[in-house]
PDB file of C-alpha atoms in Angstrom:
ATOM      1  CA  LEU E   1     120.778  99.241 100.672  1.00 35.00           C
ATOM      2  CA  PHE E   2     123.247 100.677 103.199  1.00 38.00           C
ATOM      3  CA  LEU E   3     123.940 103.608 100.840  1.00 39.00           C
ATOM      4  CA  PRO E   4     120.882 106.380 101.560  1.00 45.00           C
ATOM      5  CA  LEU E   5     122.726 106.340 104.947  1.00 42.00           C
ATOM      6  CA  MET E   6     126.304 106.654 104.297  1.00 46.00           C
ATOM      7  CA  ALA E   7     125.433 109.147 101.472  1.00 50.00           C
ATOM      8  CA  ASN E   8     124.635 111.916 103.846  1.00 51.00           C
ATOM      9  CA  THR E   9     127.957 112.362 105.840  1.00 54.00           C
ATOM     10  CA  GLN E  10     125.920 114.973 108.133  1.00 63.00           C
ATOM     11  CA  GLN E  11     123.781 112.428 109.750  1.00 71.00           C
ATOM     12  CA  SER E  12     124.619 109.849 112.266  1.00 75.00           C
ATOM     13  CA  TYR E  13     123.638 106.659 112.317  1.00 72.00           C
ATOM     14  CA  ASN E  14     121.547 106.127 114.909  1.00 69.00           C
ATOM     15  CA  PRO E  15     119.222 102.671 115.166  1.00 69.00           C
ATOM     16  CA  LYS E  16     115.676 102.590 117.173  1.00 71.00           C
ATOM     17  CA  TYR E  17     115.221  99.400 118.815  1.00 71.00           C
ATOM     18  CA  TRP E  18     111.797  98.558 120.415  1.00 73.00           C
ATOM     19  CA  PHE E  19     111.394  95.883 123.035  1.00 66.00           C
ATOM     20  CA  GLU E  20     108.775  93.127 122.610  1.00 72.00           C
ATOM     21  CA  GLY E  21     107.034  90.884 124.644  1.00 69.00           C
ATOM     22  CA  GLY E  22     106.471  92.653 127.824  1.00 67.00           C
ATOM     23  CA  ILE E  23     103.557  93.919 127.625  1.00 68.00           C
ATOM     24  CA  ASN E  24     100.577  91.303 126.084  1.00 62.00           C
ATOM     25  CA  GLN E  25      97.811  92.737 124.471  1.00 62.00           C
ATOM     26  CA  ARG E  26      95.671  89.935 125.486  1.00 64.00           C
ATOM     27  CA  SER E  27      95.763  90.517 129.319  1.00 64.00           C
ATOM     28  CA  LYS E  28      94.828  93.293 131.540  1.00 67.00           C
ATOM     29  CA  SER E  29      96.761  94.168 133.984  1.00 69.00           C
ATOM     30  CA  ASP E  30      96.133  96.710 136.845  1.00 76.00           C
ATOM     31  CA  ASP E  31      98.320  99.774 136.957  1.00 76.00           C
ATOM     32  CA  ALA E  32     100.189  98.412 139.737  1.00 82.00           C
ATOM     33  CA  SER E  33     101.431  95.331 137.551  1.00 82.00           C
ATOM     34  CA  LEU E  34     101.434  97.220 134.119  1.00 81.00           C
ATOM     35  CA  MET E  35     104.026  99.487 135.996  1.00 87.00           C
ATOM     36  CA  ALA E  36     106.064  97.135 137.527  1.00 86.00           C
ATOM     37  CA  LYS E  37     106.477  95.368 133.505  1.00 85.00           C
ATOM     38  CA  VAL E  38     107.249  99.227 132.248  1.00 87.00           C
ATOM     39  CA  ASP E  39     109.943  99.567 135.084  1.00 87.00           C
ATOM     40  CA  SER E  40     111.276  96.236 134.714  1.00 87.00           C
ATOM     41  CA  VAL E  41     112.171  96.922 130.856  1.00 85.00           C
ATOM     42  CA  ALA E  42     113.690 100.668 131.579  1.00 86.00           C
ATOM     43  CA  ALA E  43     115.215  98.408 134.186  1.00 87.00           C
ATOM     44  CA  LYS E  44     117.239  96.755 131.725  1.00 87.00           C
ATOM     45  CA  GLY E  45     117.961  99.853 129.350  1.00 83.00           C
ATOM     46  CA  TRP E  46     115.254  99.681 126.636  1.00 84.00           C
ATOM     47  CA  HIS E  47     113.892 103.133 126.214  1.00 88.00           C
ATOM     48  CA  ARG E  48     110.625 102.160 123.701  1.00 88.00           C
ATOM     49  CA  VAL E  49     108.037  99.583 123.599  1.00 87.00           C
ATOM     50  CA  MET E  50     106.259  97.902 121.194  1.00 88.00           C
ATOM     51  CA  PHE E  51     102.745  96.879 121.940  1.00 89.00           C
ATOM     52  CA  TRP E  52     100.311  94.127 119.030  1.00 91.00           C
ATOM     53  CA  GLY E  53      97.322  96.925 118.284  1.00 93.00           C
ATOM     54  CA  ALA E  54      95.174  94.507 116.333  1.00 94.00           C
ATOM     55  CA  GLU E  55      95.093  90.613 115.346  1.00 93.00           C
ATOM     56  CA  ASN E  56      93.167  89.161 112.333  1.00 94.00           C
ATOM     57  CA  ASN E  57      90.263  86.171 112.896  1.00 93.00           C
ATOM     58  CA  GLY E  58      90.041  85.111 109.183  1.00 91.00           C
ATOM     59  CA  THR E  59      87.072  87.393 108.163  1.00 94.00           C
ATOM     60  CA  SER E  60      87.183  90.172 110.935  1.00 96.00           C
ATOM     61  CA  MET E  61      90.229  91.493 113.430  1.00 96.00           C
ATOM     62  CA  THR E  62      90.452  92.276 117.181  1.00 96.00           C
ATOM     63  CA  TYR E  63      91.889  95.631 118.060  1.00 96.00           C
ATOM     64  CA  TYR E  64      92.771  96.690 121.357  1.00 94.00           C
ATOM     65  CA  PHE E  65      92.744 100.310 121.060  1.00 96.00           C
ATOM     66  CA  LYS E  66      89.730 102.752 121.671  1.00 97.00           C
ATOM     67  CA  SER E  67      88.520 103.487 117.692  1.00 97.00           C
ATOM     68  CA  GLN E  68      85.554 105.161 117.137  1.00 97.00           C
ATOM     69  CA  PHE E  69      85.786 104.256 113.077  1.00 98.00           C
ATOM     70  CA  LEU E  70      86.599 100.790 114.306  1.00 98.00           C
ATOM     71  CA  GLU E  71      83.163  99.965 116.366  1.00 97.00           C
ATOM     72  CA  LYS E  72      81.069 100.700 113.819  1.00 97.00           C
ATOM     73  CA  GLN E  73      82.383  98.225 111.349  1.00 97.00           C
ATOM     74  CA  ASP E  74      81.479  94.826 112.057  1.00 97.00           C
ATOM     75  CA  TRP E  75      84.566  93.487 110.178  1.00 97.00           C
ATOM     76  CA  ALA E  76      86.334  94.527 113.630  1.00 97.00           C
ATOM     77  CA  VAL E  77      85.366  93.417 117.120  1.00 97.00           C
ATOM     78  CA  PHE E  78      87.034  95.239 120.279  1.00 97.00           C
ATOM     79  CA  GLY E  79      88.985  93.230 122.584  1.00 94.00           C
ATOM     80  CA  GLY E  80      88.792  96.208 124.771  1.00 93.00           C
ATOM     81  CA  ASP E  81      91.410  98.950 125.481  1.00 92.00           C
ATOM     82  CA  ARG E  82      94.668  97.213 126.278  1.00 90.00           C
ATOM     83  CA  LEU E  83      96.604 100.563 124.600  1.00 92.00           C
ATOM     84  CA  SER E  84      96.038 103.684 127.061  1.00 93.00           C
ATOM     85  CA  PRO E  85      96.968 102.131 129.911  1.00 91.00           C
ATOM     86  CA  VAL E  86     100.290 100.863 128.314  1.00 91.00           C
ATOM     87  CA  VAL E  87     100.956 104.394 126.886  1.00 93.00           C
ATOM     88  CA  ARG E  88     100.386 105.921 129.918  1.00 93.00           C
ATOM     89  CA  ALA E  89     103.019 103.536 132.219  1.00 91.00           C
ATOM     90  CA  ALA E  90     105.438 103.900 129.568  1.00 92.00           C
ATOM     91  CA  HIS E  91     105.311 107.805 129.081  1.00 95.00           C
ATOM     92  CA  LYS E  92     105.281 108.389 133.186  1.00 93.00           C
ATOM     93  CA  LYS E  93     108.339 106.121 132.614  1.00 92.00           C
ATOM     94  CA  GLY E  94     110.254 108.155 129.936  1.00 93.00           C
ATOM     95  CA  LEU E  95     109.634 105.161 127.389  1.00 92.00           C
ATOM     96  CA  LYS E  96     107.889 105.498 123.907  1.00 94.00           C
ATOM     97  CA  VAL E  97     104.909 103.077 122.931  1.00 93.00           C
ATOM     98  CA  MET E  98     104.866 101.679 119.146  1.00 92.00           C
ATOM     99  CA  MET E  99     101.716 100.231 118.006  1.00 93.00           C
ATOM    100  CA  ASN E 100     102.263  97.205 115.773  1.00 91.00           C
ATOM    101  CA  LEU E 101      99.518  96.312 112.541  1.00 91.00           C
ATOM    102  CA  GLU E 102     101.298  93.667 111.360  1.00 88.00           C
ATOM    103  CA  GLY E 103      99.184  91.114 111.798  1.00 89.00           C
ATOM    104  CA  VAL E 104      96.177  93.161 110.305  1.00 93.00           C
ATOM    105  CA  ASN E 105      98.266  94.184 107.258  1.00 88.00           C
ATOM    106  CA  PRO E 106      96.801  92.724 103.446  1.00 85.00           C
ATOM    107  CA  PHE E 107      99.430  90.279 103.045  1.00 84.00           C
ATOM    108  CA  SER E 108      99.237  88.579 106.660  1.00 87.00           C
ATOM    109  CA  TRP E 109      95.218  89.165 106.749  1.00 91.00           C
ATOM    110  CA  PRO E 110      94.211  88.622 102.946  1.00 90.00           C
ATOM    111  CA  GLU E 111      90.634  88.956 103.871  1.00 93.00           C
ATOM    112  CA  ASN E 112      91.347  92.534 105.102  1.00 93.00           C
ATOM    113  CA  LYS E 113      89.131  95.396 104.535  1.00 94.00           C
ATOM    114  CA  TRP E 114      92.163  98.014 104.178  1.00 94.00           C
ATOM    115  CA  THR E 115      90.832 101.475 101.580  1.00 94.00           C
ATOM    116  CA  GLU E 116      92.736 104.445 101.746  1.00 94.00           C
ATOM    117  CA  GLU E 117      89.858 106.334 103.695  1.00 96.00           C
ATOM    118  CA  ASN E 118      89.274 103.979 106.196  1.00 95.00           C
ATOM    119  CA  ILE E 119      92.831 103.280 107.093  1.00 95.00           C
ATOM    120  CA  ARG E 120      92.865 107.043 107.424  1.00 96.00           C
ATOM    121  CA  ALA E 121      89.907 107.514 109.919  1.00 97.00           C
ATOM    122  CA  VAL E 122      91.834 104.149 111.858  1.00 96.00           C
ATOM    123  CA  ALA E 123      95.402 106.435 111.825  1.00 96.00           C
ATOM    124  CA  ALA E 124      93.666 109.476 113.511  1.00 96.00           C
ATOM    125  CA  ASP E 125      91.988 107.104 115.890  1.00 97.00           C
ATOM    126  CA  ILE E 126      95.439 105.677 116.571  1.00 96.00           C
ATOM    127  CA  ALA E 127      96.542 109.012 116.697  1.00 96.00           C
ATOM    128  CA  ALA E 128      94.436 109.805 119.448  1.00 96.00           C
ATOM    129  CA  THR E 129      95.506 106.996 121.463  1.00 96.00           C
ATOM    130  CA  GLY E 130      99.172 108.906 122.100  1.00 96.00           C
ATOM    131  CA  VAL E 131     101.302 106.450 120.545  1.00 96.00           C
ATOM    132  CA  ASP E 132     104.653 107.351 119.727  1.00 96.00           C
ATOM    133  CA  ALA E 133     104.810 105.050 116.131  1.00 94.00           C
ATOM    134  CA  VAL E 134     103.487 102.347 114.532  1.00 93.00           C
ATOM    135  CA  PHE E 135     104.731  99.795 112.260  1.00 90.00           C
ATOM    136  CA  GLU E 136     103.443  97.446 109.746  1.00 87.00           C
ATOM    137  CA  GLU E 137     104.835  95.293 106.993  1.00 81.00           C
ATOM    138  CA  CYS E 138     104.369  94.289 103.800  1.00 76.00           C
ATOM    139  CA  PHE E 139     102.624  97.493 102.514  1.00 69.00           C
ATOM    140  CA  GLU E 140     103.052  96.405  98.874  1.00 70.00           C
ATOM    141  CA  VAL E 141     100.181  94.260  99.183  1.00 78.00           C
ATOM    142  CA  LYS E 142      97.704  97.257  98.954  1.00 83.00           C
ATOM    143  CA  PRO E 143     100.367 100.320  98.599  1.00 82.00           C
ATOM    144  CA  GLY E 144      98.169 103.194  98.242  1.00 87.00           C
ATOM    145  CA  VAL E 145      96.294 101.840 101.554  1.00 88.00           C
ATOM    146  CA  PHE E 146      99.771 101.966 103.511  1.00 84.00           C
ATOM    147  CA  ILE E 147     100.934 105.148 101.873  1.00 87.00           C
ATOM    148  CA  SER E 148      97.239 107.155 102.888  1.00 91.00           C
ATOM    149  CA  LEU E 149      98.278 105.467 106.664  1.00 92.00           C
ATOM    150  CA  ALA E 150     101.750 106.737 106.873  1.00 90.00           C
ATOM    151  CA  ARG E 151     100.387 110.249 105.579  1.00 92.00           C
ATOM    152  CA  GLU E 152      97.637 110.424 108.149  1.00 95.00           C
ATOM    153  CA  LEU E 153     100.007 109.687 110.710  1.00 95.00           C
ATOM    154  CA  LYS E 154     102.953 112.127 109.251  1.00 93.00           C
ATOM    155  CA  SER E 155     100.183 115.016 109.601  1.00 95.00           C
ATOM    156  CA  ARG E 156      99.785 113.741 113.196  1.00 96.00           C
ATOM    157  CA  GLY E 157     103.329 114.044 113.994  1.00 95.00           C
ATOM    158  CA  ILE E 158     103.477 110.001 115.031  1.00 95.00           C
ATOM    159  CA  GLU E 159     106.368 108.079 113.305  1.00 91.00           C
ATOM    160  CA  TYR E 160     105.507 105.217 110.761  1.00 88.00           C
ATOM    161  CA  ILE E 161     107.479 102.274 110.226  1.00 83.00           C
ATOM    162  CA  SER E 162     107.658 100.191 107.373  1.00 79.00           C
ATOM    163  CA  GLY E 163     109.177  96.750 107.845  1.00 74.00           C
ATOM    164  CA  THR E 164     109.621  94.842 104.226  1.00 64.00           C
ATOM    165  CA  ASP E 165     112.145  92.468 102.327  1.00 58.00           C
ATOM    166  CA  PRO E 166     114.522  94.901 101.205  1.00 55.00           C
ATOM    167  CA  MET E 167     114.264  93.487  97.456  1.00 54.00           C
ATOM    168  CA  LEU E 168     111.366  95.388  97.382  1.00 56.00           C
ATOM    169  CA  LEU E 169     113.144  98.552  97.344  1.00 58.00           C
ATOM    170  CA  ARG E 170     112.768  97.869  93.770  1.00 59.00           C
ATOM    171  CA  GLU E 171     108.892  98.200  94.126  1.00 63.00           C
ATOM    172  CA  ALA E 172     107.681 101.744  92.579  1.00 63.00           C
ATOM    173  CA  SER E 173     105.277 102.239  94.961  1.00 64.00           C
ATOM    174  CA  PHE E 174     108.076 101.656  97.532  1.00 63.00           C
ATOM    175  CA  ALA E 175     109.664 105.209  96.459  1.00 65.00           C
ATOM    176  CA  ALA E 176     106.610 106.605  96.895  1.00 64.00           C
ATOM    177  CA  LEU E 177     106.567 105.508 100.143  1.00 62.00           C
ATOM    178  CA  TRP E 178     109.660 106.841 100.433  1.00 62.00           C
ATOM    179  CA  PRO E 179     109.032 110.494 101.878  1.00 65.00           C
ATOM    180  CA  GLU E 180     106.024 109.940 103.539  1.00 60.00           C
TER     181      GLU E 180
END
């Protein structure tokens, strides 16, 4: 598992940690209280915050960011734009923001409606929000969908992070994702 990191001695290992829990996507915060939360995160030495971008509700999902594509889907429920104020406050303080889509991945949400085409449209909407990174996991359930997500995010300068079981490194679809 660590061989790729050690194989290139010209690079140094520089892990990135994202702070979760400081900002709740379900609660609307005014600018002052949101800035106080961001100030607290920064004061503790964090440089990055995570924002839970969507969650599944059986056959539908609730999302907390602006998305022209999702607003037209009957399977997507807008939970309010909770992300834009977080991005503004975090960037004002010099922090990066990662959106977590783990709650609507195909493993966690068996009733998902993801296709390669529609997740590409959502990725374009996500990129427009100003987030710095997107996290998901269990891409191996629908690898084509998440390769499409990774490619679209990369083309728009957004970092893509896939978390998955290290045993899946042996899966053919994982090798296809790696360059993305």
